[in-house]
Amino acid sequence: MSNKGSLTQQTQERYAQWLEALTRVSLLAMVVGFVLYAFEVFAPVVPTQQLPALWQLPVDQYVAATEVPVGWSWMAHLHRTDMLAILGVACLALSSLPCVLALVPFYWSSGERMYVLLCVAQVVVLLVSASGWVVAH
């Protein structure tokens, strides 16, 4: 097997290992968050008893009626079970970031500077898009 093929296999395996681990952690966080929410271990922002009446509302009315945090402001409310349940979803959505960053040392040590640049660019694009700094209408 050529050096290039070996590098490809190593990077694929590294990415897959990181993705598997992060997916498992994210799914565990979602399950734990849901169980804590369902059993109301901590007070939620929106009590489960109110949800059926609120589900029919358009999102702007739902946000106004519940005063639920929007954007990334939910992270300041992780002590509330419904916001804690979102943490696992956010972790799952962002799990590709550490996976891509984990490839940088492989590419750097093999002299594949273009791949390093692409990995860093991908991380920057994902972080900027997740941040909400750039909004397209």
PDB file of N, CA and C in Angstrom, residues 9 28 34 37 39 42 52 58 63 65 70 75 86 88 90 92 100 106 111 117 121 125-126 132 134-136:
ATOM      1  N   GLN A   9      -6.192   5.929   4.772  1.00  0.00           N
ATOM      2  CA  GLN A   9      -6.799   4.975   5.692  1.00  0.00           C
ATOM      3  C   GLN A   9      -6.681   5.462   7.132  1.00  0.00           C
ATOM      4  N   LEU A  28     -26.113   9.839  24.371  1.00  0.00           N
ATOM      5  CA  LEU A  28     -26.277   9.667  25.814  1.00  0.00           C
ATOM      6  C   LEU A  28     -26.780  10.965  26.446  1.00  0.00           C
ATOM      7  N   PHE A  34     -33.476  14.079  28.070  1.00  0.00           N
ATOM      8  CA  PHE A  34     -34.905  13.808  27.918  1.00  0.00           C
ATOM      9  C   PHE A  34     -35.482  13.191  29.189  1.00  0.00           C
ATOM     10  N   TYR A  37     -35.898  15.768  31.743  1.00  0.00           N
ATOM     11  CA  TYR A  37     -37.012  16.641  31.360  1.00  0.00           C
ATOM     12  C   TYR A  37     -38.353  15.951  31.589  1.00  0.00           C
ATOM     13  N   PHE A  39     -39.170  13.574  33.592  1.00  0.00           N
ATOM     14  CA  PHE A  39     -39.475  13.391  35.004  1.00  0.00           C
ATOM     15  C   PHE A  39     -39.340  14.680  35.812  1.00  0.00           C
ATOM     16  N   PHE A  42     -35.443  18.820  37.295  1.00  0.00           N
ATOM     17  CA  PHE A  42     -35.243  20.247  37.536  1.00  0.00           C
ATOM     18  C   PHE A  42     -36.375  20.975  36.836  1.00  0.00           C
ATOM     19  N   PRO A  52     -48.862  20.745  25.069  1.00  0.00           N
ATOM     20  CA  PRO A  52     -49.914  20.499  24.080  1.00  0.00           C
ATOM     21  C   PRO A  52     -50.630  21.772  23.608  1.00  0.00           C
ATOM     22  N   PRO A  58     -47.448  29.281  16.027  1.00  0.00           N
ATOM     23  CA  PRO A  58     -46.277  29.557  15.192  1.00  0.00           C
ATOM     24  C   PRO A  58     -45.095  29.897  16.100  1.00  0.00           C
ATOM     25  N   VAL A  63     -42.422  31.534  21.142  1.00  0.00           N
ATOM     26  CA  VAL A  63     -41.322  32.190  21.856  1.00  0.00           C
ATOM     27  C   VAL A  63     -41.863  33.304  22.744  1.00  0.00           C
ATOM     28  N   ALA A  65     -44.911  33.538  24.038  1.00  0.00           N
ATOM     29  CA  ALA A  65     -45.735  32.986  25.115  1.00  0.00           C
ATOM     30  C   ALA A  65     -44.900  32.293  26.197  1.00  0.00           C
ATOM     31  N   VAL A  70     -33.726  32.139  22.747  1.00  0.00           N
ATOM     32  CA  VAL A  70     -33.494  31.900  21.320  1.00  0.00           C
ATOM     33  C   VAL A  70     -32.007  32.018  21.023  1.00  0.00           C
ATOM     34  N   MET A  75     -27.923  28.278  26.250  1.00  0.00           N
ATOM     35  CA  MET A  75     -26.817  27.705  27.024  1.00  0.00           C
ATOM     36  C   MET A  75     -26.709  28.301  28.425  1.00  0.00           C
ATOM     37  N   ILE A  86     -31.529  19.965  25.002  1.00  0.00           N
ATOM     38  CA  ILE A  86     -31.026  20.488  23.730  1.00  0.00           C
ATOM     39  C   ILE A  86     -29.514  20.309  23.623  1.00  0.00           C
ATOM     40  N   GLY A  88     -27.564  17.763  24.034  1.00  0.00           N
ATOM     41  CA  GLY A  88     -27.176  16.586  23.252  1.00  0.00           C
ATOM     42  C   GLY A  88     -27.343  16.803  21.761  1.00  0.00           C
ATOM     43  N   ALA A  90     -27.162  19.747  20.244  1.00  0.00           N
ATOM     44  CA  ALA A  90     -26.098  20.670  19.847  1.00  0.00           C
ATOM     45  C   ALA A  90     -24.761  19.932  19.740  1.00  0.00           C
ATOM     46  N   LEU A  92     -24.325  16.774  19.037  1.00  0.00           N
ATOM     47  CA  LEU A  92     -24.382  15.946  17.837  1.00  0.00           C
ATOM     48  C   LEU A  92     -24.173  16.798  16.586  1.00  0.00           C
ATOM     49  N   VAL A 100     -12.719  16.743  12.405  1.00  0.00           N
ATOM     50  CA  VAL A 100     -11.897  17.381  11.376  1.00  0.00           C
ATOM     51  C   VAL A 100     -10.587  17.880  11.983  1.00  0.00           C
ATOM     52  N   PHE A 106      -2.234  14.549  11.277  1.00  0.00           N
ATOM     53  CA  PHE A 106      -1.873  13.589  10.228  1.00  0.00           C
ATOM     54  C   PHE A 106      -1.434  14.324   8.965  1.00  0.00           C
ATOM     55  N   GLY A 111       3.003  16.486   5.389  1.00  0.00           N
ATOM     56  CA  GLY A 111       3.298  17.551   4.439  1.00  0.00           C
ATOM     57  C   GLY A 111       2.119  17.959   3.571  1.00  0.00           C
ATOM     58  N   LEU A 117      -5.086  23.274   5.495  1.00  0.00           N
ATOM     59  CA  LEU A 117      -5.822  24.508   5.210  1.00  0.00           C
ATOM     60  C   LEU A 117      -7.314  24.235   5.035  1.00  0.00           C
ATOM     61  N   ALA A 121     -10.218  25.685   7.373  1.00  0.00           N
ATOM     62  CA  ALA A 121     -11.271  26.480   6.730  1.00  0.00           C
ATOM     63  C   ALA A 121     -12.653  25.907   7.036  1.00  0.00           C
ATOM     64  N   VAL A 125     -15.649  27.920   8.906  1.00  0.00           N
ATOM     65  CA  VAL A 125     -16.973  28.087   8.293  1.00  0.00           C
ATOM     66  C   VAL A 125     -18.063  27.540   9.212  1.00  0.00           C
ATOM     67  N   LEU A 126     -17.850  26.371   9.788  1.00  0.00           N
ATOM     68  CA  LEU A 126     -18.851  25.786  10.684  1.00  0.00           C
ATOM     69  C   LEU A 126     -19.051  26.635  11.936  1.00  0.00           C
ATOM     70  N   GLY A 132     -24.100  32.407  14.299  1.00  0.00           N
ATOM     71  CA  GLY A 132     -25.193  33.314  13.970  1.00  0.00           C
ATOM     72  C   GLY A 132     -24.703  34.705  13.598  1.00  0.00           C
ATOM     73  N   VAL A 134     -23.314  35.613  10.817  1.00  0.00           N
ATOM     74  CA  VAL A 134     -23.655  35.884   9.424  1.00  0.00           C
ATOM     75  C   VAL A 134     -25.052  35.336   9.181  1.00  0.00           C
ATOM     76  N   VAL A 135     -25.962  36.224   8.833  1.00  0.00           N
ATOM     77  CA  VAL A 135     -27.338  35.814   8.602  1.00  0.00           C
ATOM     78  C   VAL A 135     -27.729  36.211   7.191  1.00  0.00           C
ATOM     79  N   ALA A 136     -28.192  35.241   6.418  1.00  0.00           N
ATOM     80  CA  ALA A 136     -28.657  35.521   5.058  1.00  0.00           C
ATOM     81  C   ALA A 136     -30.176  35.517   5.046  1.00  0.00           C
TER      82      ALA A 136
END
